[in-house]
């Protein structure tokens, strides 16, 4: 298994993003591009960051009818993204269609396809009372992960705290991509359930997605190296 740290590049625009990435010089961190940057700058931002030698996780969380998702995924694969995602709530037919689209659009290996189970902003109470899903959160996350696996997907986005339950419900090889990571001495910000890179490693995450703990650090390159050391190499810096 190849653990890695993905930097959430939640910047408003291209200039700011490229200025941030310039600091890394020859290191080429795995980068997450979200809706804000993609909708603001368009597909070219993906090609540009890929051309600079980064792996790219395109976090657009697709959720629509199967045919639409299939065609959208074909276009995302053609951009050269390494990892893309969708909502497992769209159902198995949509997830299978997404895979077909990725296979049709990919120039080489298809991007890894990851499902969002339940957003970490969704509380159990909201899920039960507003969405009328009358089950415990962990059961819903595990079942959505199984649906994703049975549809041929590569993994899920989940809290590091749910990584173990997902691995048990699916398999050790089924990927867990986990946001909500902070260094022990950081501000938690708006994240509710946070863990450190070292703890995420112990809990079995395959990829941690780290935003502000790196992007807002006084020295982002040092913060990135610290996350890699703790999470990938397994030593406390
Ligand atoms: O700055 P921070 O480390 O909290 O950033 C986490 C990143 O992961 C953000 O881009 C956020 O949108 C994303 N994310 C999340 N929780 C999810 C899915 C994605 O925090 N369930």
XYZ file of N, CA and C and ligand atoms in Angstrom:
732
model
N 0.832 -1.197 0.000
C 0.000 0.000 0.000
C 0.875 1.260 0.000
N 0.461 2.209 -0.816
C 1.244 3.437 -0.934
C 0.508 4.570 -0.220
N 0.948 4.883 1.001
C 0.339 6.021 1.719
C 0.845 7.325 1.114
N -0.009 8.356 1.141
C 0.476 9.660 0.683
C -0.321 10.786 1.329
N 0.296 11.964 1.322
C -0.337 13.179 1.834
C -0.829 13.972 0.635
N -2.122 14.325 0.643
C -2.700 15.140 -0.440
C -2.956 16.539 0.114
N -2.419 17.566 -0.548
C -2.651 18.944 -0.077
C -3.913 19.497 -0.726
N -4.885 19.904 0.120
C -6.122 20.530 -0.384
C -5.798 21.969 -0.771
N -5.717 22.227 -2.074
C -5.379 23.565 -2.563
C -6.654 24.392 -2.675
N -7.170 24.789 -1.509
C -8.419 25.562 -1.484
C -8.105 27.042 -1.645
N -7.609 27.393 -2.823
C -7.298 28.788 -3.116
C -8.328 29.323 -4.098
N -8.450 30.668 -4.104
C -9.490 31.293 -4.925
C -9.153 31.238 -6.418
N -7.871 31.237 -6.739
C -7.541 31.324 -8.164
C -6.199 30.720 -8.517
N -5.922 30.772 -9.809
C -4.726 30.162 -10.384
C -3.434 30.751 -9.821
N -3.377 32.106 -9.802
C -2.120 32.747 -9.394
C -1.701 32.298 -7.993
N -2.684 32.367 -7.094
C -2.409 32.034 -5.698
C -1.995 30.558 -5.574
N -2.648 29.707 -6.347
C -2.352 28.268 -6.294
C -0.940 27.992 -6.798
N -0.594 28.599 -7.926
C 0.727 28.339 -8.506
C 1.839 28.936 -7.645
N 1.547 30.087 -7.032
C 2.529 30.699 -6.125
C 2.778 29.777 -4.933
N 1.703 29.183 -4.459
C 1.838 28.232 -3.345
C 2.678 27.023 -3.780
N 2.374 26.471 -4.941
C 3.080 25.260 -5.388
C 4.540 25.545 -5.745
N 4.825 26.778 -6.179
C 6.204 27.155 -6.523
C 7.165 26.964 -5.343
N 6.635 27.099 -4.139
C 7.501 26.978 -2.956
C 8.123 25.582 -2.831
N 7.486 24.589 -3.492
C 7.952 23.213 -3.308
C 9.103 22.840 -4.243
N 9.376 23.671 -5.239
C 10.452 23.426 -6.200
C 10.428 21.996 -6.733
N 11.404 21.153 -6.333
C 11.457 19.818 -6.938
C 10.568 18.776 -6.280
N 10.052 19.087 -5.101
C 9.089 18.165 -4.482
C 7.769 18.354 -5.205
N 7.077 17.291 -5.464
C 5.816 17.412 -6.200
C 4.691 16.773 -5.398
N 4.122 17.518 -4.448
C 3.058 16.914 -3.630
C 1.815 16.567 -4.461
N 1.086 15.585 -4.002
C -0.225 15.208 -4.544
C -1.165 16.346 -4.168
N -1.912 16.867 -5.141
C -2.719 18.075 -4.945
C -4.206 17.779 -5.104
N -5.019 18.327 -4.230
C -6.477 18.220 -4.400
C -7.007 19.532 -4.939
N -7.739 19.452 -6.059
C -8.416 20.617 -6.633
C -9.906 20.456 -6.362
N -10.489 21.447 -5.712
C -11.910 21.364 -5.375
C -12.772 22.214 -6.284
N -14.039 22.322 -5.909
C -15.020 23.015 -6.750
C -14.670 24.485 -6.966
N -14.189 25.154 -5.925
C -13.959 26.597 -6.016
C -12.958 26.906 -7.132
N -11.826 26.209 -7.081
C -10.771 26.458 -8.063
C -11.192 25.978 -9.455
N -11.832 24.820 -9.517
C -12.217 24.255 -10.811
C -13.283 25.116 -11.480
N -14.277 25.538 -10.716
C -15.344 26.348 -11.314
C -14.851 27.755 -11.652
N -13.885 28.235 -10.901
C -13.355 29.569 -11.170
C -12.398 29.592 -12.349
N -11.574 28.575 -12.463
C -10.497 28.603 -13.463
C -10.756 27.699 -14.664
N -11.661 26.730 -14.502
C -11.946 25.818 -15.610
C -10.956 24.677 -15.679
N -11.192 23.758 -16.602
C -10.396 22.522 -16.709
C -8.903 22.760 -16.915
N -8.542 23.926 -17.460
C -7.133 24.194 -17.744
C -6.251 24.121 -16.489
N -6.842 24.443 -15.347
C -6.051 24.419 -14.109
C -5.571 22.989 -13.800
N -6.375 22.008 -14.166
C -5.972 20.604 -13.945
C -4.805 20.259 -14.872
N -4.942 20.619 -16.134
C -3.860 20.319 -17.096
C -2.567 21.008 -16.660
N -2.701 22.231 -16.172
C -1.518 23.005 -15.812
C -0.792 22.392 -14.609
N -1.555 21.993 -13.612
C -0.924 21.406 -12.416
C -0.356 20.023 -12.747
N -1.059 19.288 -13.600
C -0.513 17.999 -14.059
C 0.799 18.211 -14.824
N 0.814 19.213 -15.666
C 2.011 19.473 -16.487
C 3.211 19.848 -15.619
N 2.954 20.368 -14.425
C 4.050 20.682 -13.496
C 4.524 19.446 -12.740
N 3.888 18.318 -12.980
C 4.394 17.067 -12.407
C 3.693 16.590 -11.146
N 2.548 17.201 -10.812
C 1.820 16.770 -9.609
C 0.781 15.711 -9.972
N 0.504 14.814 -9.022
C -0.692 13.991 -9.128
C -1.856 14.859 -8.673
N -3.029 14.653 -9.275
C -4.184 15.506 -8.969
C -5.408 14.686 -8.574
N -5.971 15.048 -7.428
C -7.269 14.520 -6.984
C -8.288 15.610 -7.270
N -9.188 15.341 -8.207
C -10.212 16.308 -8.581
C -11.466 16.012 -7.759
N -11.714 16.903 -6.793
C -12.756 16.673 -5.779
C -14.027 17.413 -6.176
N -14.768 16.844 -7.130
C -15.970 17.528 -7.630
C -17.252 16.831 -7.188
N -17.142 15.682 -6.556
C -18.289 14.993 -5.924
C -19.521 14.927 -6.823
N -19.396 14.212 -7.935
C -20.504 14.129 -8.883
C -21.697 13.362 -8.298
N -22.900 13.777 -8.682
C -24.131 13.122 -8.224
C -25.226 13.517 -9.201
N -25.563 12.613 -10.154
C -26.588 12.919 -11.155
C -27.051 11.589 -11.740
N -27.843 11.636 -12.791
C -28.295 10.371 -13.374
C -27.091 9.660 -14.011
N -27.148 8.322 -14.103
C -25.973 7.564 -14.571
C -25.402 8.048 -15.898
N -26.254 8.335 -16.853
C -25.757 8.717 -18.174
C -24.979 10.040 -18.130
N -25.474 10.965 -17.346
C -24.800 12.270 -17.230
C -23.458 12.124 -16.521
N -23.447 11.318 -15.460
C -22.198 11.122 -14.708
C -21.167 10.395 -15.577
N -21.635 9.426 -16.351
C -20.717 8.692 -17.238
C -20.010 9.647 -18.204
N -20.790 10.537 -18.815
C -20.208 11.455 -19.804
C -19.302 12.487 -19.142
N -19.708 12.932 -17.968
C -18.875 13.902 -17.240
C -17.544 13.256 -16.849
N -17.593 12.020 -16.393
C -16.380 11.318 -15.981
C -15.448 11.075 -17.169
N -16.047 10.854 -18.326
C -15.207 10.655 -19.519
C -14.363 11.914 -19.751
N -14.978 13.067 -19.591
C -14.242 14.325 -19.781
C -13.209 14.558 -18.682
N -13.543 14.206 -17.441
C -12.578 14.399 -16.344
C -11.373 13.482 -16.528
N -11.614 12.255 -17.003
C -10.498 11.323 -17.232
C -9.566 11.880 -18.313
N -10.163 12.505 -19.330
C -9.356 13.047 -20.435
C -8.455 14.200 -19.978
N -8.814 14.838 -18.854
C -7.978 15.929 -18.321
C -6.703 15.402 -17.680
N -6.696 14.095 -17.378
C -5.498 13.519 -16.773
C -5.524 13.473 -15.257
N -6.696 13.695 -14.633
C -6.783 13.582 -13.171
C -6.388 12.163 -12.741
N -5.780 12.054 -11.562
C -5.348 10.742 -11.054
C -6.398 10.126 -10.144
N -7.243 10.993 -9.553
C -8.271 10.518 -8.635
C -9.465 11.453 -8.770
N -10.668 10.883 -8.849
C -11.891 11.699 -8.930
C -12.909 11.085 -7.974
N -13.996 11.827 -7.717
C -14.965 11.265 -6.769
C -16.409 11.574 -7.132
N -17.313 10.918 -6.428
C -18.758 11.076 -6.612
C -19.418 10.764 -5.276
N -20.737 10.979 -5.223
C -21.477 10.644 -4.006
C -22.017 9.215 -4.114
N -21.696 8.379 -3.146
C -22.240 7.015 -3.139
C -23.766 7.043 -3.095
N -24.343 8.138 -2.581
C -25.809 8.257 -2.500
C -26.460 8.230 -3.885
N -25.676 8.450 -4.943
C -26.212 8.380 -6.302
C -26.575 6.963 -6.717
N -26.098 5.963 -5.962
C -26.495 4.574 -6.211
C -25.513 3.798 -7.077
N -25.716 2.472 -7.075
C -24.769 1.567 -7.740
C -24.740 1.752 -9.251
N -25.915 1.984 -9.854
C -25.939 2.141 -11.321
C -25.130 3.379 -11.719
N -25.262 4.444 -10.932
C -24.499 5.662 -11.230
C -23.003 5.402 -11.059
N -22.627 4.662 -10.010
C -21.193 4.408 -9.768
C -20.592 3.551 -10.889
N -21.346 2.551 -11.341
C -20.837 1.703 -12.436
C -20.704 2.523 -13.730
N -21.698 3.391 -13.960
C -21.650 4.241 -15.167
C -20.441 5.175 -15.098
N -20.144 5.676 -13.900
C -18.986 6.573 -13.733
C -17.702 5.849 -14.126
N -17.576 4.611 -13.691
C -16.375 3.833 -14.031
C -16.248 3.637 -15.539
N -17.378 3.339 -16.170
C -17.356 3.156 -17.639
C -16.876 4.434 -18.311
N -17.370 5.567 -17.803
C -16.957 6.851 -18.372
C -15.466 7.083 -18.210
N -14.945 6.760 -17.029
C -13.512 6.963 -16.775
C -12.672 6.080 -17.684
N -13.142 4.839 -17.858
C -12.375 3.928 -18.719
C -12.387 4.410 -20.169
N -13.518 4.953 -20.575
C -13.629 5.435 -21.963
C -12.758 6.681 -22.188
N -12.615 7.519 -21.136
C -11.937 8.802 -21.334
C -10.457 8.806 -21.038
N -9.981 7.790 -20.276
C -8.587 7.813 -19.819
C -7.625 7.543 -20.970
N -6.520 8.289 -20.979
C -5.523 8.060 -22.043
C -4.618 6.904 -21.656
N -4.266 6.832 -20.355
C -3.490 5.680 -19.883
C -4.339 4.933 -18.876
N -3.782 4.738 -17.662
C -4.544 4.097 -16.596
C -5.700 5.021 -16.202
N -6.860 4.453 -15.894
C -7.980 5.323 -15.534
C -7.746 5.926 -14.142
N -8.317 7.101 -13.873
C -8.197 7.686 -12.532
C -8.830 6.765 -11.501
N -8.285 6.773 -10.268
C -8.951 6.048 -9.193
C -10.273 6.750 -8.879
N -11.288 5.956 -8.598
C -12.628 6.511 -8.341
C -13.026 6.227 -6.894
N -13.327 7.306 -6.189
C -13.566 7.278 -4.751
C -14.967 7.802 -4.483
N -15.687 7.198 -3.551
C -17.048 7.649 -3.232
C -17.088 8.385 -1.898
N -17.840 9.487 -1.871
C -18.147 10.137 -0.597
C -19.282 9.316 0.025
N -19.115 8.916 1.265
C -20.165 8.118 1.926
C -21.198 9.089 2.504
N -20.920 9.647 3.668
C -21.702 10.773 4.173
C -20.706 11.895 4.420
N -21.054 13.106 4.024
C -20.170 14.248 4.272
C -19.920 14.360 5.772
N -18.725 14.787 6.124
C -18.440 14.937 7.559
C -19.203 16.129 8.156
N -19.802 16.951 7.309
C -20.655 18.044 7.821
C -22.069 17.549 8.149
N -22.382 16.305 7.774
C -23.694 15.732 8.078
C -23.645 15.056 9.445
N -24.497 15.485 10.329
C -24.544 14.830 11.643
C -25.516 13.652 11.562
N -25.396 12.755 12.512
C -26.306 11.603 12.539
C -27.760 12.083 12.674
N -27.938 13.122 13.491
C -29.288 13.647 13.708
C -29.877 14.217 12.411
N -29.075 14.983 11.688
C -29.548 15.555 10.423
C -29.879 14.443 9.431
N -29.004 13.440 9.365
C -29.227 12.327 8.431
C -30.543 11.607 8.739
N -30.798 11.420 10.020
C -31.993 10.672 10.406
C -33.257 11.520 10.272
N -33.199 12.781 10.723
C -34.420 13.582 10.794
C -34.738 14.313 9.500
N -33.675 14.706 8.754
C -33.921 15.476 7.542
C -33.899 14.563 6.312
N -32.915 13.678 6.257
C -32.798 12.789 5.092
C -33.616 11.516 5.274
N -34.152 11.294 6.450
C -34.969 10.117 6.766
C -34.217 8.805 6.553
N -32.931 8.796 6.944
C -32.145 7.554 6.923
C -32.015 7.136 8.389
N -32.851 6.181 8.837
C -32.993 5.952 10.282
C -31.979 4.959 10.850
N -30.718 5.091 10.503
C -29.697 4.139 10.949
C -28.534 4.878 11.598
N -27.704 4.150 12.354
C -26.500 4.793 12.899
C -25.540 5.198 11.773
N -24.825 6.309 11.973
C -23.910 6.838 10.954
C -22.903 5.782 10.495
N -22.318 5.066 11.448
C -21.264 4.118 11.062
C -21.810 3.004 10.162
N -23.046 2.584 10.434
C -23.663 1.543 9.599
C -23.913 2.080 8.180
N -24.374 3.318 8.091
C -24.643 3.922 6.779
C -23.329 4.066 5.996
N -22.286 4.557 6.664
C -20.985 4.736 5.998
C -20.461 3.378 5.502
N -20.542 2.353 6.356
C -20.026 1.021 5.979
C -20.822 0.452 4.806
N -22.153 0.650 4.826
C -22.982 0.108 3.738
C -22.717 0.848 2.419
N -22.592 2.159 2.472
C -22.295 2.922 1.259
C -20.922 2.515 0.716
N -19.983 2.241 1.616
C -18.646 1.804 1.188
C -18.747 0.446 0.480
N -19.572 -0.450 1.025
C -19.756 -1.756 0.375
C -20.406 -1.589 -1.001
N -21.389 -0.705 -1.089
C -22.018 -0.445 -2.395
C -20.968 0.044 -3.396
N -20.089 0.926 -2.912
C -19.041 1.460 -3.798
C -18.106 0.332 -4.239
N -17.716 -0.503 -3.288
C -16.824 -1.611 -3.629
C -17.483 -2.583 -4.612
N -18.751 -2.913 -4.350
C -19.462 -3.836 -5.240
C -19.666 -3.255 -6.634
N -19.612 -1.940 -6.739
C -19.750 -1.283 -8.052
C -18.403 -1.167 -8.759
N -17.331 -1.623 -8.097
C -16.006 -1.630 -8.734
C -15.139 -0.438 -8.399
N -15.587 0.419 -7.458
C -14.796 1.603 -7.116
C -13.550 1.226 -6.314
N -12.654 2.204 -6.168
C -11.364 1.928 -5.519
C -11.347 2.265 -4.040
N -12.303 3.083 -3.589
C -12.275 3.453 -2.176
C -13.303 4.506 -1.849
N -13.181 5.062 -0.647
C -14.118 6.089 -0.182
C -13.373 7.256 0.464
N -14.078 8.383 0.526
C -13.656 9.502 1.370
C -14.384 9.311 2.693
N -13.673 9.334 3.790
C -14.339 9.194 5.087
C -13.477 9.852 6.159
N -14.012 9.904 7.366
C -13.220 10.392 8.484
C -12.175 9.318 8.828
N -10.976 9.730 9.259
C -9.985 8.719 9.681
C -10.570 7.814 10.768
N -11.512 8.370 11.524
C -12.111 7.594 12.615
C -13.005 6.471 12.084
N -13.380 6.572 10.802
C -14.217 5.526 10.195
C -13.417 4.566 9.322
N -12.114 4.829 9.191
C -11.301 4.030 8.263
C -11.319 2.539 8.628
N -11.247 2.262 9.917
C -11.198 0.863 10.351
C -12.511 0.141 10.008
N -13.645 0.798 10.286
C -14.955 0.189 9.992
C -15.104 -0.060 8.494
N -14.585 0.879 7.676
C -14.670 0.707 6.223
C -13.809 -0.473 5.781
N -12.593 -0.568 6.322
C -11.693 -1.676 5.939
C -12.314 -3.014 6.357
N -12.948 -3.029 7.510
C -13.578 -4.275 7.971
C -14.774 -4.645 7.103
N -15.555 -3.644 6.696
C -16.742 -3.915 5.876
C -16.362 -4.276 4.438
N -15.232 -3.755 3.959
C -14.826 -3.967 2.561
C -13.587 -4.858 2.541
N -12.415 -4.277 2.457
C -11.177 -5.061 2.525
C -10.051 -4.110 2.881
N -8.910 -4.666 3.241
C -7.759 -3.822 3.566
C -7.310 -3.026 2.341
N -7.505 -3.623 1.164
C -7.024 -2.973 -0.059
C -7.933 -1.837 -0.517
N -9.159 -1.776 0.014
C -10.113 -0.731 -0.383
C -9.658 0.595 0.229
N -9.457 1.598 -0.611
C -8.776 2.830 -0.165
C -9.642 3.710 0.735
N -9.005 4.296 1.732
C -9.663 5.320 2.551
C -8.884 6.620 2.408
N -9.586 7.640 1.936
C -9.012 8.966 1.719
C -9.650 9.861 2.776
N -8.827 10.390 3.681
C -9.407 10.989 4.884
C -8.987 12.439 5.136
N -9.961 13.355 5.073
C -9.716 14.739 5.511
C -9.915 14.850 7.023
N -9.847 16.056 7.541
C -10.047 16.240 8.990
C -8.764 15.944 9.746
N -7.627 16.422 9.221
C -6.325 16.133 9.835
C -5.668 17.448 10.289
N -5.176 17.431 11.492
C -4.495 18.602 12.065
C -3.274 18.120 12.842
N -2.229 18.942 12.897
C -1.135 18.649 13.827
C -1.657 18.894 15.237
N -1.042 18.226 16.197
C -1.523 18.317 17.584
C -1.529 19.756 18.087
N -0.601 20.582 17.584
C -0.496 21.960 18.081
C -1.231 22.977 17.205
N -2.123 22.502 16.288
C -2.857 23.402 15.379
C -4.221 23.779 15.905
N -4.792 24.829 15.266
C -6.209 25.148 15.455
C -7.054 24.104 14.741
N -8.180 23.746 15.341
C -9.062 22.765 14.713
C -9.872 23.405 13.587
N -10.139 24.729 13.675
C -10.947 25.416 12.656
C -12.370 24.899 12.689
N -12.988 24.724 11.486
C -14.384 24.293 11.449
C -14.531 22.770 11.405
N -13.425 22.030 11.410
C -13.524 20.566 11.388
C -13.921 20.076 12.781
N -14.812 19.091 12.810
C -15.304 18.636 14.111
C -14.528 17.433 14.642
N -14.329 16.454 13.763
C -13.703 15.214 14.227
C -12.323 15.135 13.583
N -11.321 15.577 14.313
C -9.990 15.667 13.712
C -9.022 14.672 14.358
N -8.016 14.290 13.568
C -6.935 13.458 14.086
C -5.617 14.007 13.547
N -4.532 13.552 14.128
C -3.209 13.961 13.648
C -2.777 13.012 12.520
N -1.771 13.404 11.730
C -1.269 12.488 10.693
C -0.827 11.136 11.268
N -0.157 11.163 12.415
C 0.324 9.903 13.003
C -0.847 9.006 13.412
N -1.886 9.608 13.959
C -3.065 8.847 14.386
C -3.818 8.295 13.161
N -3.895 9.117 12.095
C -4.553 8.662 10.861
C -3.814 7.438 10.308
N -2.497 7.435 10.427
C -1.699 6.279 9.986
C -2.069 5.052 10.811
N -2.126 5.244 12.130
C -2.442 4.125 13.024
C -3.857 3.592 12.763
N -4.760 4.480 12.344
C -6.152 4.068 12.100
C -6.332 3.409 10.728
N -5.303 3.445 9.896
C -5.363 2.711 8.633
C -5.724 3.535 7.410
N -5.676 4.880 7.501
C -5.934 5.704 6.299
C -4.875 5.425 5.240
N -5.279 5.496 3.978
C -4.313 5.354 2.886
C -3.797 6.709 2.416
N -4.703 7.690 2.389
C -4.324 9.052 1.995
C -4.921 10.016 3.006
N -4.144 10.961 3.489
C -4.739 12.051 4.262
C -4.819 13.286 3.368
N -5.934 13.997 3.503
C -6.125 15.258 2.783
C -5.928 16.366 3.797
N -4.889 17.169 3.600
C -4.568 18.219 4.568
C -4.645 19.572 3.866
N -5.481 20.455 4.396
C -5.603 21.791 3.833
C -4.855 22.789 4.666
N -5.615 23.474 5.533
C -5.078 24.639 6.233
C -3.846 24.359 7.088
N -3.687 23.135 7.607
C -2.497 22.861 8.422
C -1.215 23.010 7.605
N -1.346 22.889 6.268
C -0.194 23.125 5.397
C -0.314 24.488 4.706
N -1.482 24.759 4.097
C -1.599 25.979 3.277
C -1.516 27.258 4.103
N -1.974 27.207 5.354
C -1.953 28.412 6.197
C -0.772 28.417 7.167
N 0.135 27.445 7.038
C 1.294 27.401 7.944
C 2.275 28.523 7.583
N 3.052 28.962 8.574
C 4.056 29.996 8.316
C 5.052 29.480 7.279
N 5.355 28.185 7.344
C 6.269 27.565 6.391
C 5.608 26.298 5.843
N 4.864 26.435 4.737
C 4.098 25.292 4.207
C 4.954 24.080 3.829
N 6.169 24.328 3.318
C 7.005 23.194 2.887
C 7.411 22.358 4.106
N 7.788 23.037 5.182
C 8.153 22.318 6.409
C 6.932 21.575 6.976
N 5.758 22.221 6.917
C 4.539 21.569 7.424
C 4.215 20.330 6.584
N 4.386 20.428 5.268
C 4.140 19.275 4.388
C 5.100 18.133 4.725
N 6.375 18.479 4.887
C 7.372 17.434 5.198
C 7.073 16.792 6.542
N 6.575 17.590 7.465
C 6.218 17.048 8.782
C 5.058 16.042 8.642
N 4.067 16.390 7.816
C 2.931 15.477 7.601
C 3.397 14.180 6.945
N 4.298 14.303 5.958
C 4.825 13.110 5.272
C 5.588 12.231 6.267
N 6.383 12.870 7.088
C 7.194 12.125 8.066
C 6.298 11.349 9.032
N 5.285 12.032 9.548
C 4.391 11.398 10.523
C 3.517 10.327 9.881
N 2.994 10.626 8.672
C 1.980 9.748 8.090
C 2.580 8.667 7.196
N 3.522 9.058 6.331
C 4.059 8.097 5.349
C 5.192 7.289 5.961
N 6.090 7.991 6.644
C 7.261 7.293 7.168
C 7.031 6.769 8.576
N 6.007 7.287 9.239
C 5.638 6.742 10.550
C 6.540 7.154 11.684
N 7.125 8.366 11.579
C 7.895 8.863 12.729
C 7.297 10.192 13.138
N 7.228 10.424 14.406
C 6.848 11.748 14.899
C 8.003 12.699 14.591
N 7.693 13.801 13.912
C 8.768 14.767 13.607
C 9.205 15.485 14.871
O -8.273 22.842 5.669
P -8.692 21.438 5.926
O -7.547 20.489 6.238
O -9.837 21.323 6.905
O -9.245 20.975 4.495
C -9.846 19.724 4.293
C -10.242 19.562 2.865
O -10.952 18.332 2.722
C -11.169 20.651 2.326
O -10.840 20.828 0.949
C -12.541 20.062 2.475
O -13.455 20.551 1.529
C -12.260 18.591 2.224
N -13.236 17.653 2.758
C -13.550 17.582 4.121
N -14.467 16.670 4.567
C -15.074 15.854 3.695
C -14.750 15.911 2.326
C -13.814 16.836 1.902
O -12.990 18.307 4.914
N -15.926 14.949 4.137
